GROMACS .gro file of C-alpha atoms in nm:
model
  394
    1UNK     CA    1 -10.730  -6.053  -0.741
    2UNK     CA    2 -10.555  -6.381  -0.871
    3UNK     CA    3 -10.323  -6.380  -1.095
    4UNK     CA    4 -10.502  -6.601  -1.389
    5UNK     CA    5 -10.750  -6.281  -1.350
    6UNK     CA    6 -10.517  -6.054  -1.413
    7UNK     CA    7 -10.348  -6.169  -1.679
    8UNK     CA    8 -10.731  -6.217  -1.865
    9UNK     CA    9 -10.761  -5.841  -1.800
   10UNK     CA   10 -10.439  -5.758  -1.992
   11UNK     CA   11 -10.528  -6.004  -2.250
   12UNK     CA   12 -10.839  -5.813  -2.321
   13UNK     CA   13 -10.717  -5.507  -2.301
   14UNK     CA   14 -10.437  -5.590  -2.601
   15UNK     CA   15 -10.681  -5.802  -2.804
   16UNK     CA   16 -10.897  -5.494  -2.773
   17UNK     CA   17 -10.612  -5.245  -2.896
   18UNK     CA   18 -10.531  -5.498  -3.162
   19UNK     CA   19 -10.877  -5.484  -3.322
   20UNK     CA   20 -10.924  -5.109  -3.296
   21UNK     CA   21 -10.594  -5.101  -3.470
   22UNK     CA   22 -10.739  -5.362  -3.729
   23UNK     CA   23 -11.006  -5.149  -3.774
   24UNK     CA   24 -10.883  -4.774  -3.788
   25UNK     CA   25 -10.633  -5.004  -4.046
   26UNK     CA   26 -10.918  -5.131  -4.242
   27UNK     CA   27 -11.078  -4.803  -4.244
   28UNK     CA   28 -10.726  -4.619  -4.389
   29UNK     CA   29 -10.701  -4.905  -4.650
   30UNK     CA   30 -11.112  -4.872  -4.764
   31UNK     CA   31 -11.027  -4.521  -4.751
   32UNK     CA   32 -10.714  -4.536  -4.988
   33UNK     CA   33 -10.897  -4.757  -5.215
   34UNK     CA   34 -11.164  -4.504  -5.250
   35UNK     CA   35 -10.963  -4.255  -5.349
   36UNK     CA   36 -10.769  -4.499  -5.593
   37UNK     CA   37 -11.084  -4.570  -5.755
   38UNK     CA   38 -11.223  -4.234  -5.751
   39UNK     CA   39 -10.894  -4.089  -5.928
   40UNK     CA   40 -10.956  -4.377  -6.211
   41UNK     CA   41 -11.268  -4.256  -6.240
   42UNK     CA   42 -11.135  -3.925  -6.324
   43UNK     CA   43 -11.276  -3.804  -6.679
   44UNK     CA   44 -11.109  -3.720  -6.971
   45UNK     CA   45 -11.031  -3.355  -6.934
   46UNK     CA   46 -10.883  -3.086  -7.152
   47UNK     CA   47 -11.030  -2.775  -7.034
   48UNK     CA   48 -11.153  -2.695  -6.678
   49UNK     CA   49 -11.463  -2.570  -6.535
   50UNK     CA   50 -11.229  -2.228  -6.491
   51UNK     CA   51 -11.157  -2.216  -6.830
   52UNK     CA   52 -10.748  -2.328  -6.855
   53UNK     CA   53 -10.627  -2.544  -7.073
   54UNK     CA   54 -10.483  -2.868  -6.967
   55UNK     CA   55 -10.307  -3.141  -7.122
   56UNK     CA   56 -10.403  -3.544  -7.095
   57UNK     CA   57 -10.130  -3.840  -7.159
   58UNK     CA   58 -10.376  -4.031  -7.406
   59UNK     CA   59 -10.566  -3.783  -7.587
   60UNK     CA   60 -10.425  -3.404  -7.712
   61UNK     CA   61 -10.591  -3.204  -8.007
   62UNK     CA   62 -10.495  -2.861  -8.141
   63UNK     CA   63 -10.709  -2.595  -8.254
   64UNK     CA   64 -10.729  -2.339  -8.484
   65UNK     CA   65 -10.868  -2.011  -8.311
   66UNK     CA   66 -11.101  -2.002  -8.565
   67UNK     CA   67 -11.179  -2.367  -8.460
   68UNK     CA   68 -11.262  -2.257  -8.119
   69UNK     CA   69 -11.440  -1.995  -8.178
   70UNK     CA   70 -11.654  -2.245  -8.404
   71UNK     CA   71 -11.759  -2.468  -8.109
   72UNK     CA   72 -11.850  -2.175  -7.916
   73UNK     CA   73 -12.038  -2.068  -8.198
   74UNK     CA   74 -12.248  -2.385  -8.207
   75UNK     CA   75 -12.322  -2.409  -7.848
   76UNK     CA   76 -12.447  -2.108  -7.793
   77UNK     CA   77 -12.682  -2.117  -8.125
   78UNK     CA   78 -12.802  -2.500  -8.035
   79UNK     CA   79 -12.868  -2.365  -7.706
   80UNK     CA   80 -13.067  -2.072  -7.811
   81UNK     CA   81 -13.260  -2.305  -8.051
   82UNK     CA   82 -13.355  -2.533  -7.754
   83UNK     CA   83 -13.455  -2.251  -7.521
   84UNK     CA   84 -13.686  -2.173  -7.753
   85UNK     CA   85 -13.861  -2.495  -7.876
   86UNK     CA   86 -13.886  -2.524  -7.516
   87UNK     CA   87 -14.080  -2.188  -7.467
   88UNK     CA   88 -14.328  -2.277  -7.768
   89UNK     CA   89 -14.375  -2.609  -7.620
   90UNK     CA   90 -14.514  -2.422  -7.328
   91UNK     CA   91 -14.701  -2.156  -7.558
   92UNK     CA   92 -14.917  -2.455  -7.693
   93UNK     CA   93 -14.729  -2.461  -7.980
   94UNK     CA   94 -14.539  -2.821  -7.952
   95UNK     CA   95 -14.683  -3.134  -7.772
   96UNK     CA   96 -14.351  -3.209  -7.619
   97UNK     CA   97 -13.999  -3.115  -7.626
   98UNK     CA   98 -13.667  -3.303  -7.474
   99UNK     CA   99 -13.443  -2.988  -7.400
  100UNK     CA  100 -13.057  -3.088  -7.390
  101UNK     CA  101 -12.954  -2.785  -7.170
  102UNK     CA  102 -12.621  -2.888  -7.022
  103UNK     CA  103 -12.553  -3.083  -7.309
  104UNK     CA  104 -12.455  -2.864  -7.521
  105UNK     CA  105 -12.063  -2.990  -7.510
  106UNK     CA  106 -12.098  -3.319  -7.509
  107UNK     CA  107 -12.319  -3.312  -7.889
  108UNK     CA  108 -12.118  -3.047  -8.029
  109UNK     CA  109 -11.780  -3.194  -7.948
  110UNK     CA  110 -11.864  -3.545  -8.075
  111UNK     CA  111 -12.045  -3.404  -8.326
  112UNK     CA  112 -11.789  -3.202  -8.564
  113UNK     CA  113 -11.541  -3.540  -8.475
  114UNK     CA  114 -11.751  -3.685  -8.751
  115UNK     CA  115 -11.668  -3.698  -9.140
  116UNK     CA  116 -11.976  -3.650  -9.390
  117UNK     CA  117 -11.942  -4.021  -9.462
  118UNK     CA  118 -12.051  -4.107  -9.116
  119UNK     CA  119 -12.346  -4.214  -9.003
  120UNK     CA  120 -12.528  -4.119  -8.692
  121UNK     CA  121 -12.807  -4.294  -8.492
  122UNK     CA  122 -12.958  -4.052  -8.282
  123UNK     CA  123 -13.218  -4.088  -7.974
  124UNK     CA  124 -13.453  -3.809  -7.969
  125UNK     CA  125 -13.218  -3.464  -7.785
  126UNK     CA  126 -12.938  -3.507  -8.012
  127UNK     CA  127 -13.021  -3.111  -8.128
  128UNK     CA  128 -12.672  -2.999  -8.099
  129UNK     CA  129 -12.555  -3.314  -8.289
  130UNK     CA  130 -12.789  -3.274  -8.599
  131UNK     CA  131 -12.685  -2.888  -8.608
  132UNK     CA  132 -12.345  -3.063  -8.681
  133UNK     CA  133 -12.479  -3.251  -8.956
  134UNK     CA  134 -12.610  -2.970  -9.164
  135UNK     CA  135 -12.983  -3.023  -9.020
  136UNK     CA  136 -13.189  -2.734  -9.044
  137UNK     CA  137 -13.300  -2.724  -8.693
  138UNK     CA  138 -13.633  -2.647  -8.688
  139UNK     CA  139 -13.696  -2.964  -8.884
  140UNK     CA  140 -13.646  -3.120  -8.551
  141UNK     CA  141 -13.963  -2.976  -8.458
  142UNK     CA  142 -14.214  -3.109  -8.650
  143UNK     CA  143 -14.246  -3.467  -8.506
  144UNK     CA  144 -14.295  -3.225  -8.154
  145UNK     CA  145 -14.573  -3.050  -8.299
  146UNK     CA  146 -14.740  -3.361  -8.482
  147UNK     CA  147 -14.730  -3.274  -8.842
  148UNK     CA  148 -14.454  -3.524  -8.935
  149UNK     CA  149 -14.224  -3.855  -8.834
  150UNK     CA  150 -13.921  -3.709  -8.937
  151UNK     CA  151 -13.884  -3.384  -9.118
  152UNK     CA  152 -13.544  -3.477  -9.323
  153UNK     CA  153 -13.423  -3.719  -9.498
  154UNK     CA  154 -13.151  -3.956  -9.328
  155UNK     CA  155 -12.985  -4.023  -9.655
  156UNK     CA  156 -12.884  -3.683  -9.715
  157UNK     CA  157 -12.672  -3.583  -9.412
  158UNK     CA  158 -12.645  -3.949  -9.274
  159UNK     CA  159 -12.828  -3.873  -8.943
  160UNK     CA  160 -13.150  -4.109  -8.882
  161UNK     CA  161 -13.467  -3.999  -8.786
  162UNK     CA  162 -13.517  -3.943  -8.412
  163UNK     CA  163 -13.556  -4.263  -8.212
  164UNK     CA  164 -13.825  -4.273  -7.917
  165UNK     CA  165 -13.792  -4.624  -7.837
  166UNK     CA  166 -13.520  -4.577  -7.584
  167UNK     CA  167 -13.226  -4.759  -7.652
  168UNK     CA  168 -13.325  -4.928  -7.990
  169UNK     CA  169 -13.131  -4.740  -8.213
  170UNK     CA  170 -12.808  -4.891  -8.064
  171UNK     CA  171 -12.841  -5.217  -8.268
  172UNK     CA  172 -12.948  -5.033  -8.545
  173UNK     CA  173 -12.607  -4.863  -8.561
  174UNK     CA  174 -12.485  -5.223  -8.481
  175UNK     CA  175 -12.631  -5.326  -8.775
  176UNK     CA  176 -12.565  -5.034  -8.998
  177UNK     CA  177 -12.167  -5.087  -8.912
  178UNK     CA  178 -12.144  -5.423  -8.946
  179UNK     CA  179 -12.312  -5.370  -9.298
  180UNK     CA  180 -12.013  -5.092  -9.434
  181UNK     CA  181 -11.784  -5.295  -9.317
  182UNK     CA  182 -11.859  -5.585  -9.481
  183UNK     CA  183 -11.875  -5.329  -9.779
  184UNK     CA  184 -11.554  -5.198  -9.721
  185UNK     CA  185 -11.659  -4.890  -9.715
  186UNK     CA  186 -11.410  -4.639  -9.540
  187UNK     CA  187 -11.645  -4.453  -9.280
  188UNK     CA  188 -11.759  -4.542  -8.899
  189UNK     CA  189 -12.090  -4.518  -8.700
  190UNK     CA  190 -12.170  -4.391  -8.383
  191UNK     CA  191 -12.458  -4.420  -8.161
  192UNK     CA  192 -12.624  -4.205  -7.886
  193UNK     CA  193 -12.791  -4.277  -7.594
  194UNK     CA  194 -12.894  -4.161  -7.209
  195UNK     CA  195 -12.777  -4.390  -6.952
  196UNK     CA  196 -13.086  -4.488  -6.876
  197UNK     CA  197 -13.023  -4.667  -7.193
  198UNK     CA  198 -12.776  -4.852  -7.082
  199UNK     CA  199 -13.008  -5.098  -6.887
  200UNK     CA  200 -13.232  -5.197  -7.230
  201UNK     CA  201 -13.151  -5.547  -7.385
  202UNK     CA  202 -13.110  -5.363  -7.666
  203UNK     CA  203 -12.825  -5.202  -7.614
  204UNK     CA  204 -12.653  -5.510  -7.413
  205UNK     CA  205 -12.720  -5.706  -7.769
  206UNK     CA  206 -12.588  -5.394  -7.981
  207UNK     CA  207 -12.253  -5.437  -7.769
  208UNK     CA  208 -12.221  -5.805  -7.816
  209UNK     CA  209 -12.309  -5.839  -8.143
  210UNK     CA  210 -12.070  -5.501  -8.223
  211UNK     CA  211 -11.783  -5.686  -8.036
  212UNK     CA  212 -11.803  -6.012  -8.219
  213UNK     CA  213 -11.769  -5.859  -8.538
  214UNK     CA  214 -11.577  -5.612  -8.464
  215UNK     CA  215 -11.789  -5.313  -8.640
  216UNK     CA  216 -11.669  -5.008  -8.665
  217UNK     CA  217 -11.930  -4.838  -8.415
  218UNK     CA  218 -11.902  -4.597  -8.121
  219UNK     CA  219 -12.142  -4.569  -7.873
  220UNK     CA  220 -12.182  -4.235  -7.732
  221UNK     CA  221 -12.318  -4.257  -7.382
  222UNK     CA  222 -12.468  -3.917  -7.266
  223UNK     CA  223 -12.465  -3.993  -6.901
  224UNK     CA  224 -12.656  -3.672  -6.736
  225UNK     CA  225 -12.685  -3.878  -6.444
  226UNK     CA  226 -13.083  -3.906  -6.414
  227UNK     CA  227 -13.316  -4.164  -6.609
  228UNK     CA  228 -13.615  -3.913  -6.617
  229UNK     CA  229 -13.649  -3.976  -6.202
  230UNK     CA  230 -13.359  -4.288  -6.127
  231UNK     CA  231 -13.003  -4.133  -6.062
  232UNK     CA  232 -12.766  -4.327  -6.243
  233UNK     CA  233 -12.613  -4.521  -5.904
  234UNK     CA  234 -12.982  -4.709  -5.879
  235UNK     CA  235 -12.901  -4.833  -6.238
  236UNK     CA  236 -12.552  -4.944  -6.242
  237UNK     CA  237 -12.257  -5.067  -5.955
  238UNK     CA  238 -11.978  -4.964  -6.185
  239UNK     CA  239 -11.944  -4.668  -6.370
  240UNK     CA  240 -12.120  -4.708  -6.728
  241UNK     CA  241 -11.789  -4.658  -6.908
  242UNK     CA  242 -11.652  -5.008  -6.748
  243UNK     CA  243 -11.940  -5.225  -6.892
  244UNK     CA  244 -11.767  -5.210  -7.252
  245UNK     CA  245 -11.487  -5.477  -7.067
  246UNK     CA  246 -11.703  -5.731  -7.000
  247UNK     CA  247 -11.770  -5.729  -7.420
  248UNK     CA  248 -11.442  -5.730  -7.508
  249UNK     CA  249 -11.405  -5.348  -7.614
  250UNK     CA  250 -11.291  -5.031  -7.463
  251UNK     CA  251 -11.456  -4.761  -7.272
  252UNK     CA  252 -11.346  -4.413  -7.141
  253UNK     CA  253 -11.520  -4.153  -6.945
  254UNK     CA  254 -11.468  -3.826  -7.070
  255UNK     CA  255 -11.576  -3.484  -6.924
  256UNK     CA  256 -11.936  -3.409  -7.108
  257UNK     CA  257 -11.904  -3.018  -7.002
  258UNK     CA  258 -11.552  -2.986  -7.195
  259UNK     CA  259 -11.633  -2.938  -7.570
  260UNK     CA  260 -11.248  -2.995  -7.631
  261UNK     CA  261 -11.229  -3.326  -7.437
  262UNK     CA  262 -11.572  -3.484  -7.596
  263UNK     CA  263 -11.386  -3.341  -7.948
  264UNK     CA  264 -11.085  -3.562  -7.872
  265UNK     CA  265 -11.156  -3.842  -7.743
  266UNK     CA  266 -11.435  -3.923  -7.994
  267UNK     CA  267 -11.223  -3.814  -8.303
  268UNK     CA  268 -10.968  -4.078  -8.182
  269UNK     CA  269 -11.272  -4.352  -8.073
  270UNK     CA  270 -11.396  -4.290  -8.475
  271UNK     CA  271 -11.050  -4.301  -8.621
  272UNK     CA  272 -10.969  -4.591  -8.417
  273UNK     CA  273 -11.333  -4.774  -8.569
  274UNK     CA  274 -11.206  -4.658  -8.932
  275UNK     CA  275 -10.859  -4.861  -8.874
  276UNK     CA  276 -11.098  -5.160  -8.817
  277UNK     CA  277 -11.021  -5.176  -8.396
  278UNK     CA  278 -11.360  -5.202  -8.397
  279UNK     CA  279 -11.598  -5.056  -8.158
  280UNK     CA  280 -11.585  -4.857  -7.849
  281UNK     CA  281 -11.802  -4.715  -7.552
  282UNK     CA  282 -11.764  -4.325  -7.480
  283UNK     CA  283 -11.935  -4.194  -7.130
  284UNK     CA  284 -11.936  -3.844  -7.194
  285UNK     CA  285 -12.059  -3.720  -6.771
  286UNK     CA  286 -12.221  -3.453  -6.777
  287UNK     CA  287 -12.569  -3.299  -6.591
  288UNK     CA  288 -12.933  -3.231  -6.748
  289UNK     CA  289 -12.945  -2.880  -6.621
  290UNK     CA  290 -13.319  -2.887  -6.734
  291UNK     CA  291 -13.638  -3.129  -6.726
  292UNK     CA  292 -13.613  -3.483  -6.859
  293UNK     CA  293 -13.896  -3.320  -7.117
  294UNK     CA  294 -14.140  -3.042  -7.101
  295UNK     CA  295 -14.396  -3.302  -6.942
  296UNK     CA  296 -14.137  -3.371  -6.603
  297UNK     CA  297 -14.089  -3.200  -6.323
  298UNK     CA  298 -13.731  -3.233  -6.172
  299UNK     CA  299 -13.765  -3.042  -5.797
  300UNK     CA  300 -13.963  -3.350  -5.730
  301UNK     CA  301 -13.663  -3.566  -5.769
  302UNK     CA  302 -13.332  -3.410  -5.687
  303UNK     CA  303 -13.231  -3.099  -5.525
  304UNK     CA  304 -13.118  -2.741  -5.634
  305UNK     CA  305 -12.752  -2.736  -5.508
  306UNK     CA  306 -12.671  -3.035  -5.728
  307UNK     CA  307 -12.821  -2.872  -6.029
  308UNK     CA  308 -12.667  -2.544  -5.899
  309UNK     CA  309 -12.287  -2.701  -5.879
  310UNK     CA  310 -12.319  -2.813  -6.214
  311UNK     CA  311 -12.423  -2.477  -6.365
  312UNK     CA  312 -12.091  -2.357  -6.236
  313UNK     CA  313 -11.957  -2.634  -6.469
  314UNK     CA  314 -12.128  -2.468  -6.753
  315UNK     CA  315 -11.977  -2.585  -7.061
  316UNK     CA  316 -12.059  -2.293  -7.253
  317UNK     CA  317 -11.915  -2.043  -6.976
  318UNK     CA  318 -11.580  -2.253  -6.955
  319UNK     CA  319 -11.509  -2.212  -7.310
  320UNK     CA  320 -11.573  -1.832  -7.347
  321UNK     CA  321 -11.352  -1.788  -7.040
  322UNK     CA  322 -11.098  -1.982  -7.193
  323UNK     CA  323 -11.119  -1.764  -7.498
  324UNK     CA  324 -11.143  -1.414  -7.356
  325UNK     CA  325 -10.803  -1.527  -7.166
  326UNK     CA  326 -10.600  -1.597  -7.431
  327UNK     CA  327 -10.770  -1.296  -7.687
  328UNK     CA  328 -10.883  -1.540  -7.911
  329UNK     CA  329 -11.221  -1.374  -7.944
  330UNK     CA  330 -11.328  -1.045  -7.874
  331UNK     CA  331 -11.621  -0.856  -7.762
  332UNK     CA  332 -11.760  -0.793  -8.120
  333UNK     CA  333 -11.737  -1.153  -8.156
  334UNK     CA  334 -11.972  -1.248  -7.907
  335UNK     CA  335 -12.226  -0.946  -7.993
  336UNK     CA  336 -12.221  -1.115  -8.329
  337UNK     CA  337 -12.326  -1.478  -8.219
  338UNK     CA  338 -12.601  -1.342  -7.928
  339UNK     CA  339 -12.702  -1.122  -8.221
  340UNK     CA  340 -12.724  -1.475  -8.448
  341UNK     CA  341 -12.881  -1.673  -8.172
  342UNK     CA  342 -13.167  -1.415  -8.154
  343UNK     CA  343 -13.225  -1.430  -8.530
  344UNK     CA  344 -13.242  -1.841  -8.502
  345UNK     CA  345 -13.449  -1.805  -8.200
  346UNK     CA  346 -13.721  -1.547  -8.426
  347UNK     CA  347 -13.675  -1.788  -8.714
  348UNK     CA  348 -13.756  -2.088  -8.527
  349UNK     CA  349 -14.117  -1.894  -8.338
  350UNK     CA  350 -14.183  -1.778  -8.744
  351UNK     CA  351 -14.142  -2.124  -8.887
  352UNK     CA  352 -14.298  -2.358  -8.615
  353UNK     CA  353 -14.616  -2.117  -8.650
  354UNK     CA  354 -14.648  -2.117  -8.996
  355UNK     CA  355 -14.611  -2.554  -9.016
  356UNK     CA  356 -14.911  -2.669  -9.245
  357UNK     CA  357 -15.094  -2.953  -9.091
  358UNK     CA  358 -15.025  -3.277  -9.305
  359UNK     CA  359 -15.262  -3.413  -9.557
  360UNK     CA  360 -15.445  -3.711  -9.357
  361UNK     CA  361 -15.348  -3.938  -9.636
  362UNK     CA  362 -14.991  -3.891  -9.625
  363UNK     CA  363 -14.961  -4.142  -9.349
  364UNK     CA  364 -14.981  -4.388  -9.598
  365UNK     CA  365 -14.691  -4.192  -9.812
  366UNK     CA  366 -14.304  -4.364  -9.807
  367UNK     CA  367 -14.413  -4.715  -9.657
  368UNK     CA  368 -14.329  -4.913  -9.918
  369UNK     CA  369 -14.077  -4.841 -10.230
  370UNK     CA  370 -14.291  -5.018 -10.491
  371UNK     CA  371 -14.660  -4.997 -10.333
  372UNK     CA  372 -14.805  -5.271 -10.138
  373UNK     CA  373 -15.206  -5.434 -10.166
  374UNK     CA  374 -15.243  -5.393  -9.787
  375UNK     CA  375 -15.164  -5.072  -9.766
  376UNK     CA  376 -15.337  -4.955 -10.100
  377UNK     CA  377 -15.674  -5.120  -9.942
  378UNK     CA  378 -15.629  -4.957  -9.571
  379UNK     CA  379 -15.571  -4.612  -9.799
  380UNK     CA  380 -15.893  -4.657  -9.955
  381UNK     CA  381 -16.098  -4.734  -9.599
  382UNK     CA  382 -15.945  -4.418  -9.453
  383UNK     CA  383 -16.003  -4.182  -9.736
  384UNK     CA  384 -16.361  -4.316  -9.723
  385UNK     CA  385 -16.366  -4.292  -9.311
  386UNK     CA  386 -16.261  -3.907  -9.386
  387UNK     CA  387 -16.509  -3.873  -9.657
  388UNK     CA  388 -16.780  -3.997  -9.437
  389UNK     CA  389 -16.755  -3.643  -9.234
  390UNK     CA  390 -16.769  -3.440  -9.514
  391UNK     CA  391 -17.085  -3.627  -9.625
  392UNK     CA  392 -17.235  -3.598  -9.282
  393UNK     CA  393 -17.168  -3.168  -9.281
  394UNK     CA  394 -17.378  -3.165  -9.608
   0.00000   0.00000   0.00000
């Protein structure tokens, strides 16, 4: 063996140590920047899947027991309520239904952060949010069942009519808050939407045109990780809550399971929109325990130990646990509200089967404020169209 080939030997042999050091090196750095980014990514958090109370350097809040046992309260009744639109939906007596089971935190927590003088732009599952706003629930249930577009008026608790354009009602809340601020009015808007959302134009034009003049919006982000059958990594390569950067606002994820954390963080995000900071994205992460709507079918999509790892997230279960450990509710208290949820649940079956069909006419009804000759003539040719039948039968 010469020694030039020797020397090539040992050459190798350290240039090949060198680059599996490089690369176990590389690996530890990719590694440690993972974990950086996944600990950024950490949520907003005040109150643990176990139930204990925890504290967060940005956003605190302190409740009344009373207060607490209020959010409970409305989870469990807005849950109850959906369970059983849900079951009439499948009893023939609703066309469709969009259950928000898992939710249930997310609405009511961002919910009661709102002042009467707010104004809310739902999509079409924000049941736990209109409960907040002093909507009868089982309102929500006649656009389901095809007798109306809307059975209450937005004016009178400030929450619009369900939106099933997805993503649209983001500019109207845009809009809307770049209209009371001009007024001066003393109040702020927010905005919900799916993440799915979050790819629309719509939207992307509600944030810029939010940003530029500064309106006093929030939009509320109800990532549940699934548009209807896309997971939310086949949408987005940054978590949701970062695209509010590249508009010039500010965005936080927040844990959508912790009714305290959604409760905080939006309370501040509104208050902040009141001071005229203007607007700011909230990703509230949380899971749809249940089908996109009564019409999908979700074991074709994803499978049962992710849905079962959330459920031991349950944001209903974390906050009676957290209750029950520090005695500020007891037994008869929760006897009373499963003994109020089954009362809603009996009133909602006895009022969805006693909804009147609507007048055929009435279609024609609220269109205009002061009448309109287009519509008064296409009135006319449908009365006479359903006149026609009853001429026919005789």
């Amino acid at each position: 063996m010469t020694v030039e080939s020797t020397a090539a030997r040992k050459t190798a042999r350290t240039g090949g140590k060198r680059a599996a050091a490089k690369k176990t090196s590389s690996a530890k750095t990719a590694k440690t920047a993972k974990a950086s980014a996944d600990e950024q990514h950490q949520p907003v958090q005040l109150l643990t899947p176990e139930g204990k109370r925890v504290e967060h350097p940005e956003y605190t809040i302190d409740l009344t027991a009373e207060e607490l046992r209020g959010l409970y309260r409305d989870m469990v009744l807005t849950r109850r309520f959906d369970g059983e639109a849900v079951t009439l939906q499948r009893q023939g007596e609703l066309g469709l239904w969009p259950s928000l089971l898992g939710q249930e935190a997310a609405q009511i927590g961002s919910g009661r952060a709102t002042r009467p003088d707010d104004y809310v732009f739902p999509t079409y599952r924000e049941h736990g949010v209109a409960w907040c706003r002093g909507v009868d629930p089982t309102t929500l249930l006649g656009m389901f069942r095809g007798v109306n577009n809307g059975g209450w008026d937005p004016h009178e608790n400030n929450f619009h009519l369900y939106t099933i354009v997805i993503g649209s009602q983001a500019l109207h809340a845009a809009g809307y808050a770049m209209g009371i601020a001009k007024d001066g009015a003393d109040s702020a808007v927010i905005a919900y939407f799916g993440d799915g959302a979050t790819s629309q134009g719509d939207v992307a034009e509600a944030f810029t045109f939010a940003a530029v003049y500064n309106a006093p919006v929030i939009f509320f982000c109800q990532n549940n990780q699934w548009a209807i059958s896309e997971p939310t990594e086949r949408q987005s390569r940054v978590p949701l809550y970062q695209r509010a950067q590249g508009y010039g606002f500010p965005g936080v994820r927040v844990d959508g399971n912790d009714v305290l954390a959604c409760l905080a963080v939006t309370r501040a995000a509104l208050e902040r929109a009141r001071n005229g900071e203007g607007p700011m994205f909230i990703e509230a992460f949380t899971y749809r325990m249940g089908a996109h709507t009564t019409s999908d079918d979700p074991t074709r999509y994803r499978r049962d130990e992710e849905r079962q790892a959330w459920e031991a997230r349950d944001p209903i279960s974390r906050l009676r646990t957290y209750l029950e450990a520090e005695k500020l509710a007891d037994a008869d208290f929760f006897a009373a509200v499963d003994e109020e949820s089954e009362a809603l649940g009996q009133r909602t079956r006895d009022v969805i089967r006693s909804m009147k069909d609507p007048d055929p006419l009435s279609i024609f009804d609220n269109i205009y404020a002061d009448g309109h000759a287009l519509v008064d003539e296409e009135r006319a040719q449908f009365a006479a169209y359903q006149a026609s039948f009853a001429e026919e039968g005789n």
